[in-house]
PDB file of C-alpha atoms in Angstrom:
ATOM      1  CA  GLN A   1       5.494 -16.789  10.592  1.00 95.00           C
ATOM      2  CA  VAL A   2       5.051 -13.318   9.153  1.00 97.00           C
ATOM      3  CA  GLN A   3       2.691 -13.125   6.201  1.00 97.00           C
ATOM      4  CA  LEU A   4       1.336 -10.211   4.209  1.00 98.00           C
ATOM      5  CA  VAL A   5      -0.981 -11.346   1.448  1.00 98.00           C
ATOM      6  CA  GLU A   6      -2.172  -8.830  -1.130  1.00 97.00           C
ATOM      7  CA  SER A   7      -5.226  -9.332  -3.291  1.00 97.00           C
ATOM      8  CA  GLY A   8      -7.519  -7.348  -5.548  1.00 98.00           C
ATOM      9  CA  GLY A   9      -5.215  -6.530  -8.424  1.00 97.00           C
ATOM     10  CA  GLY A  10      -6.206  -6.970 -12.028  1.00 98.00           C
ATOM     11  CA  LEU A  11      -6.740  -5.346 -15.392  1.00 98.00           C
ATOM     12  CA  VAL A  12      -8.854  -2.191 -15.566  1.00 98.00           C
ATOM     13  CA  GLN A  13      -9.476   0.528 -18.121  1.00 98.00           C
ATOM     14  CA  ALA A  14      -8.238   4.051 -17.563  1.00 98.00           C
ATOM     15  CA  GLY A  15     -10.645   5.907 -15.307  1.00 98.00           C
ATOM     16  CA  GLY A  16     -11.681   2.738 -13.529  1.00 98.00           C
ATOM     17  CA  SER A  17     -11.271   1.631  -9.931  1.00 98.00           C
ATOM     18  CA  LEU A  18      -9.749  -1.215  -7.975  1.00 98.00           C
ATOM     19  CA  ARG A  19      -9.576  -2.029  -4.298  1.00 98.00           C
ATOM     20  CA  LEU A  20      -6.506  -3.792  -2.995  1.00 98.00           C
ATOM     21  CA  SER A  21      -6.404  -5.664   0.297  1.00 98.00           C
ATOM     22  CA  CYS A  22      -3.473  -6.849   2.365  1.00 98.00           C
ATOM     23  CA  ALA A  23      -4.174  -9.427   5.055  1.00 98.00           C
ATOM     24  CA  VAL A  24      -1.529  -9.707   7.715  1.00 98.00           C
ATOM     25  CA  SER A  25      -0.539 -12.401  10.198  1.00 97.00           C
ATOM     26  CA  GLY A  26       2.451 -13.297  12.332  1.00 96.00           C
ATOM     27  CA  PHE A  27       3.056  -9.910  13.945  1.00 95.00           C
ATOM     28  CA  THR A  28       1.123  -7.314  15.916  1.00 96.00           C
ATOM     29  CA  PHE A  29      -0.607  -5.493  13.090  1.00 96.00           C
ATOM     30  CA  SER A  30      -1.888  -2.601  15.189  1.00 94.00           C
ATOM     31  CA  SER A  31       1.657  -1.728  16.303  1.00 95.00           C
ATOM     32  CA  TYR A  32       2.855  -0.877  12.810  1.00 97.00           C
ATOM     33  CA  VAL A  33       2.441   1.812  10.259  1.00 98.00           C
ATOM     34  CA  MET A  34       1.236   0.097   7.097  1.00 98.00           C
ATOM     35  CA  GLY A  35       2.090   1.248   3.616  1.00 98.00           C
ATOM     36  CA  TRP A  36       1.658   0.556  -0.066  1.00 98.00           C
ATOM     37  CA  PHE A  37       4.504   0.754  -2.543  1.00 98.00           C
ATOM     38  CA  ARG A  38       4.575  -0.001  -6.243  1.00 98.00           C
ATOM     39  CA  GLN A  39       7.102  -1.052  -8.834  1.00 98.00           C
ATOM     40  CA  ALA A  40       6.626  -0.544 -12.546  1.00 97.00           C
ATOM     41  CA  PRO A  41       8.664  -2.512 -15.101  1.00 93.00           C
ATOM     42  CA  GLY A  42      12.203  -1.187 -15.328  1.00 96.00           C
ATOM     43  CA  LYS A  43      11.691   1.213 -12.427  1.00 97.00           C
ATOM     44  CA  GLU A  44      12.561   1.229  -8.772  1.00 98.00           C
ATOM     45  CA  ARG A  45      10.014   0.497  -6.110  1.00 98.00           C
ATOM     46  CA  GLU A  46       8.341   3.706  -4.970  1.00 98.00           C
ATOM     47  CA  PHE A  47       6.233   4.898  -2.079  1.00 98.00           C
ATOM     48  CA  VAL A  48       2.504   5.304  -2.667  1.00 98.00           C
ATOM     49  CA  VAL A  49       0.816   5.838   0.693  1.00 98.00           C
ATOM     50  CA  ASN A  50       0.950   4.857   4.351  1.00 97.00           C
ATOM     51  CA  ILE A  51      -1.260   4.969   7.418  1.00 98.00           C
ATOM     52  CA  ASN A  52      -0.505   5.076  11.110  1.00 97.00           C
ATOM     53  CA  TRP A  53      -1.629   2.490  13.647  1.00 96.00           C
ATOM     54  CA  SER A  54      -4.926   4.229  14.458  1.00 96.00           C
ATOM     55  CA  GLY A  55      -5.809   5.111  10.889  1.00 95.00           C
ATOM     56  CA  ARG A  56      -6.039   8.804  11.727  1.00 97.00           C
ATOM     57  CA  SER A  57      -2.841   9.882   9.963  1.00 97.00           C
ATOM     58  CA  THR A  58      -1.856   9.184   6.394  1.00 98.00           C
ATOM     59  CA  ARG A  59       0.784  10.237   3.892  1.00 98.00           C
ATOM     60  CA  TYR A  60       0.289  10.132   0.122  1.00 98.00           C
ATOM     61  CA  ALA A  61       2.640  10.450  -2.808  1.00 98.00           C
ATOM     62  CA  ASP A  62       1.725  13.509  -4.870  1.00 98.00           C
ATOM     63  CA  SER A  63       1.020  11.322  -7.876  1.00 97.00           C
ATOM     64  CA  VAL A  64      -1.921   9.595  -6.185  1.00 98.00           C
ATOM     65  CA  LYS A  65      -3.368  12.318  -3.944  1.00 98.00           C
ATOM     66  CA  GLY A  66      -7.068  12.749  -4.463  1.00 98.00           C
ATOM     67  CA  ARG A  67      -7.368   9.437  -6.327  1.00 98.00           C
ATOM     68  CA  PHE A  68      -6.191   6.769  -3.863  1.00 98.00           C
ATOM     69  CA  THR A  69      -7.397   6.190  -0.309  1.00 98.00           C
ATOM     70  CA  ILE A  70      -5.757   3.989   2.281  1.00 98.00           C
ATOM     71  CA  SER A  71      -7.601   2.522   5.254  1.00 98.00           C
ATOM     72  CA  ARG A  72      -7.071  -0.208   7.806  1.00 98.00           C
ATOM     73  CA  ASP A  73      -9.148  -2.496   9.983  1.00 97.00           C
ATOM     74  CA  ASN A  74      -7.139  -3.531  13.029  1.00 97.00           C
ATOM     75  CA  ALA A  75      -9.801  -6.063  14.034  1.00 97.00           C
ATOM     76  CA  LYS A  76      -9.274  -7.857  10.729  1.00 97.00           C
ATOM     77  CA  ASN A  77      -5.515  -7.266  10.467  1.00 98.00           C
ATOM     78  CA  THR A  78      -6.077  -5.853   7.015  1.00 98.00           C
ATOM     79  CA  VAL A  79      -5.051  -2.723   5.157  1.00 98.00           C
ATOM     80  CA  TYR A  80      -6.859  -1.526   2.041  1.00 98.00           C
ATOM     81  CA  LEU A  81      -6.067   0.678  -0.908  1.00 98.00           C
ATOM     82  CA  GLN A  82      -8.984   2.125  -2.846  1.00 98.00           C
ATOM     83  CA  MET A  83      -7.748   3.315  -6.222  1.00 98.00           C
ATOM     84  CA  ASN A  84      -9.992   5.528  -8.322  1.00 98.00           C
ATOM     85  CA  SER A  85      -9.474   7.381 -11.594  1.00 98.00           C
ATOM     86  CA  LEU A  86      -6.750   4.957 -12.531  1.00 98.00           C
ATOM     87  CA  ARG A  87      -4.260   5.915 -15.233  1.00 98.00           C
ATOM     88  CA  PRO A  88      -1.937   3.859 -17.398  1.00 97.00           C
ATOM     89  CA  GLY A  89       0.925   5.324 -15.370  1.00 97.00           C
ATOM     90  CA  ASP A  90      -0.434   3.521 -12.304  1.00 98.00           C
ATOM     91  CA  THR A  91       0.407   0.167 -13.880  1.00 98.00           C
ATOM     92  CA  ALA A  92       2.742  -1.664 -11.512  1.00 98.00           C
ATOM     93  CA  VAL A  93       3.062  -4.444  -9.003  1.00 98.00           C
ATOM     94  CA  TYR A  94       1.637  -3.125  -5.736  1.00 98.00           C
ATOM     95  CA  TYR A  95       3.185  -4.243  -2.469  1.00 98.00           C
ATOM     96  CA  CYS A  96       2.031  -3.742   1.076  1.00 98.00           C
ATOM     97  CA  ALA A  97       4.607  -3.284   3.793  1.00 98.00           C
ATOM     98  CA  ALA A  98       4.902  -2.900   7.534  1.00 98.00           C
ATOM     99  CA  LEU A  99       6.810   0.207   8.553  1.00 97.00           C
ATOM    100  CA  ASN A 100       7.965   1.839  11.754  1.00 96.00           C
ATOM    101  CA  TYR A 101       7.155   5.476  10.961  1.00 96.00           C
ATOM    102  CA  LEU A 102       4.910   7.532   8.697  1.00 95.00           C
ATOM    103  CA  SER A 103       8.101   9.141   7.371  1.00 95.00           C
ATOM    104  CA  ASP A 104       9.377   5.787   6.100  1.00 95.00           C
ATOM    105  CA  TYR A 105       9.036   6.561   2.401  1.00 96.00           C
ATOM    106  CA  ASP A 106      12.179   4.671   1.412  1.00 97.00           C
ATOM    107  CA  PRO A 107      11.413   1.010   0.626  1.00 97.00           C
ATOM    108  CA  SER A 108      14.585  -0.007   2.463  1.00 97.00           C
ATOM    109  CA  ARG A 109      12.876   1.070   5.687  1.00 97.00           C
ATOM    110  CA  ALA A 110      10.147  -1.564   5.439  1.00 97.00           C
ATOM    111  CA  ARG A 111      10.138  -4.265   8.093  1.00 97.00           C
ATOM    112  CA  PHE A 112       8.021  -6.800   6.225  1.00 98.00           C
ATOM    113  CA  TRP A 113       6.772  -7.143   2.649  1.00 98.00           C
ATOM    114  CA  GLY A 114       3.961  -8.871   0.872  1.00 98.00           C
ATOM    115  CA  GLN A 115       4.468 -10.733  -2.385  1.00 97.00           C
ATOM    116  CA  GLY A 116       2.742  -8.091  -4.497  1.00 97.00           C
ATOM    117  CA  THR A 117      -0.303  -7.916  -6.733  1.00 98.00           C
ATOM    118  CA  GLN A 118      -0.308  -6.783 -10.354  1.00 98.00           C
ATOM    119  CA  VAL A 119      -2.356  -3.766 -11.382  1.00 98.00           C
ATOM    120  CA  THR A 120      -2.610  -3.061 -15.095  1.00 98.00           C
ATOM    121  CA  VAL A 121      -4.418  -0.009 -16.423  1.00 98.00           C
ATOM    122  CA  SER A 122      -5.177   0.036 -20.136  1.00 98.00           C
ATOM    123  CA  SER A 123      -5.663   3.221 -22.112  1.00 94.00           C
TER     124      SER A 123
END
């Protein structure tokens, strides 16, 4: 049974930090690109960042470059998202996803999804 379980969301003031985790089971974690997407109220789900199987290659949305960092631990089947200098515009439900390619920026390309974790940034 495929499971992706996100954790670490919450309420934080602008300028603060959060670290999201996504623990995976039910498929070969190290074979997949892993990504984070987010969906704000009334908006479509959008790409945030992804990371290749080895962790050596990443892709970031322009809106989060320099503030967010993705990493993965294949021994723990877990992908992380360190979010610094958070802004109210970062408020959204954050989802982790398993992808085939680093170029899979479209949410429809995701193979598996987590249930999401809410991140709220107050001004």
